[in-house]
mmCIF file of N, CA and C in Angstrom:
data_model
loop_
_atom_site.group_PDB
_atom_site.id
_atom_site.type_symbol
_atom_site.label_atom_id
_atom_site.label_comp_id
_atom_site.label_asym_id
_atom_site.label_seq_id
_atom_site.Cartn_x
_atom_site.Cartn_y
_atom_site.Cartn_z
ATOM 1 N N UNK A 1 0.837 -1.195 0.000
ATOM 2 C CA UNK A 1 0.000 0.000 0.000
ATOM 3 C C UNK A 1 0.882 1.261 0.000
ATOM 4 N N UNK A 2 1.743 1.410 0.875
ATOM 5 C CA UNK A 2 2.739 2.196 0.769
ATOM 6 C C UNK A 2 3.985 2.361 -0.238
ATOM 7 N N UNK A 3 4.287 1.410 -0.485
ATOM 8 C CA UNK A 3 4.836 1.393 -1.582
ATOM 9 C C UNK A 3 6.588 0.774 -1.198
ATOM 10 N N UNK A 4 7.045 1.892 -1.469
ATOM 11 C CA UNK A 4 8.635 1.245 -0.976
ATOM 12 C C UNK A 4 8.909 3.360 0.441
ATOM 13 N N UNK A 5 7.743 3.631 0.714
ATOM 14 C CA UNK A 5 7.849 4.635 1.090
ATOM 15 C C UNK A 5 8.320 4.470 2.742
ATOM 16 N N UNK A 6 9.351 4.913 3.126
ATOM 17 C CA UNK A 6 10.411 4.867 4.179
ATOM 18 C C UNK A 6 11.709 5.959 4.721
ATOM 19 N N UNK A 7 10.695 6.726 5.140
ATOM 20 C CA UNK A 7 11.761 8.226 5.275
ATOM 21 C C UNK A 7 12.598 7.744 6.671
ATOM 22 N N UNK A 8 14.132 7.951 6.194
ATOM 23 C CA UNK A 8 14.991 8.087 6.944
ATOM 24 C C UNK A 8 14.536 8.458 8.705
ATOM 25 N N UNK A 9 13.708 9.349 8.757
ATOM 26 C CA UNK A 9 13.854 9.671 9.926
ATOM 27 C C UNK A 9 12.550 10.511 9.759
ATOM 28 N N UNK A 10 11.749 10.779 11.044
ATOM 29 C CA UNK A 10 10.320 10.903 10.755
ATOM 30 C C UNK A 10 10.526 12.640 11.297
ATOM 31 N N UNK A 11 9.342 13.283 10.547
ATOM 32 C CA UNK A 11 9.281 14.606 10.593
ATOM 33 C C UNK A 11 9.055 15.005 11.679
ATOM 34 N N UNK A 12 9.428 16.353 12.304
ATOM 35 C CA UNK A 12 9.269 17.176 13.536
ATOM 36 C C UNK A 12 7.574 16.528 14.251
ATOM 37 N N UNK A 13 6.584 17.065 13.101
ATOM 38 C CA UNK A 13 5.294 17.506 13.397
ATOM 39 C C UNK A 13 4.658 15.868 13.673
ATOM 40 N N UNK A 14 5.664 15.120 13.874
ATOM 41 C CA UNK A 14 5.178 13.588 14.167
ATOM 42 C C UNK A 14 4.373 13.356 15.554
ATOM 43 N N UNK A 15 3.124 13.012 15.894
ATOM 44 C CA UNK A 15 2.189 12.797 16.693
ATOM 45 C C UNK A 15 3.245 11.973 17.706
ATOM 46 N N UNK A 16 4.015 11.101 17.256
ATOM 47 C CA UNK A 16 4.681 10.371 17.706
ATOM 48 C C UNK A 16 5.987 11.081 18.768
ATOM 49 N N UNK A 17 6.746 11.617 17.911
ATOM 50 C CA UNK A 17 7.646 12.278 17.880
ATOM 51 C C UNK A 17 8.929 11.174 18.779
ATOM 52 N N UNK A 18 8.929 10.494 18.560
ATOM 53 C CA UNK A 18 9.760 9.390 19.333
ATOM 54 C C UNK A 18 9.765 8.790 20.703
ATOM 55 N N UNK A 19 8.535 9.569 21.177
ATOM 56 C CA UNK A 19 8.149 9.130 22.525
ATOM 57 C C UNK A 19 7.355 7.645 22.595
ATOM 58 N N UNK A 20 6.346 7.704 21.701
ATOM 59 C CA UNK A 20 5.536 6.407 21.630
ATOM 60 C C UNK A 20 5.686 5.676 20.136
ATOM 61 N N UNK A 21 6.741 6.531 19.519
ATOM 62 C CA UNK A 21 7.152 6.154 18.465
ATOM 63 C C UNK A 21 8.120 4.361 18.389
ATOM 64 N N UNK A 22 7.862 3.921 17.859
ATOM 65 C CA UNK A 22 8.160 2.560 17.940
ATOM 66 C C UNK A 22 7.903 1.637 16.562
ATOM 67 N N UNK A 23 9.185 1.698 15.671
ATOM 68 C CA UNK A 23 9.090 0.501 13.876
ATOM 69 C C UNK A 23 7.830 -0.286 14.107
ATOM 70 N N UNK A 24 8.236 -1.285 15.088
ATOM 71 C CA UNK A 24 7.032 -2.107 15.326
ATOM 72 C C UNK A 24 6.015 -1.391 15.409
ATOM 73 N N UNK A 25 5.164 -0.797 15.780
ATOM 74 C CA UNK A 25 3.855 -0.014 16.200
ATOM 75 C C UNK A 25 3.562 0.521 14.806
ATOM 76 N N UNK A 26 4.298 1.382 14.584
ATOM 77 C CA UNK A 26 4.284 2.107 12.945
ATOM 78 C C UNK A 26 4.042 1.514 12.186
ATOM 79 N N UNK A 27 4.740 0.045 12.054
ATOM 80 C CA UNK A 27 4.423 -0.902 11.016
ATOM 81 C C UNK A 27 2.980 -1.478 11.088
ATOM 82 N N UNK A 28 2.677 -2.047 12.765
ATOM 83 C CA UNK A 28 1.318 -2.337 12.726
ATOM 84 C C UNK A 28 0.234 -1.363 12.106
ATOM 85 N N UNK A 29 0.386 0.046 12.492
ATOM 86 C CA UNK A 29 -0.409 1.151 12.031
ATOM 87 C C UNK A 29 -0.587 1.447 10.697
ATOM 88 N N UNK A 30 1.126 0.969 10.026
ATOM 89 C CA UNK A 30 0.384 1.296 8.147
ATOM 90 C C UNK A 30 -0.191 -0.081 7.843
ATOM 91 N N UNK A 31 -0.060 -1.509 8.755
ATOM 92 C CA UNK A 31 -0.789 -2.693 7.934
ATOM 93 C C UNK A 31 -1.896 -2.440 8.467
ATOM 94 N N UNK A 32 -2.867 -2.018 9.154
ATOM 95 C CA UNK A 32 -4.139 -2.099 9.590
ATOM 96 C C UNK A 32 -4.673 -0.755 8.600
#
């Protein structure tokens, strides 16, 4: 669905912002 889309490093304005940020989690979030 995404494609081969995989930015280096995730933008400022990220909800996440590396606190609850987590590959695993992210990944679950774009397969659902």
């Amino acid at each position: 669905m995404w494609g081969g889309w995989r930015p280096a490093r995730p933008p400022a304005p990220w909800p996440w912002r590396g606190r609850s940020f987590s590959p695993r989690r992210l990944r679950q979030l774009l397969s659902s």
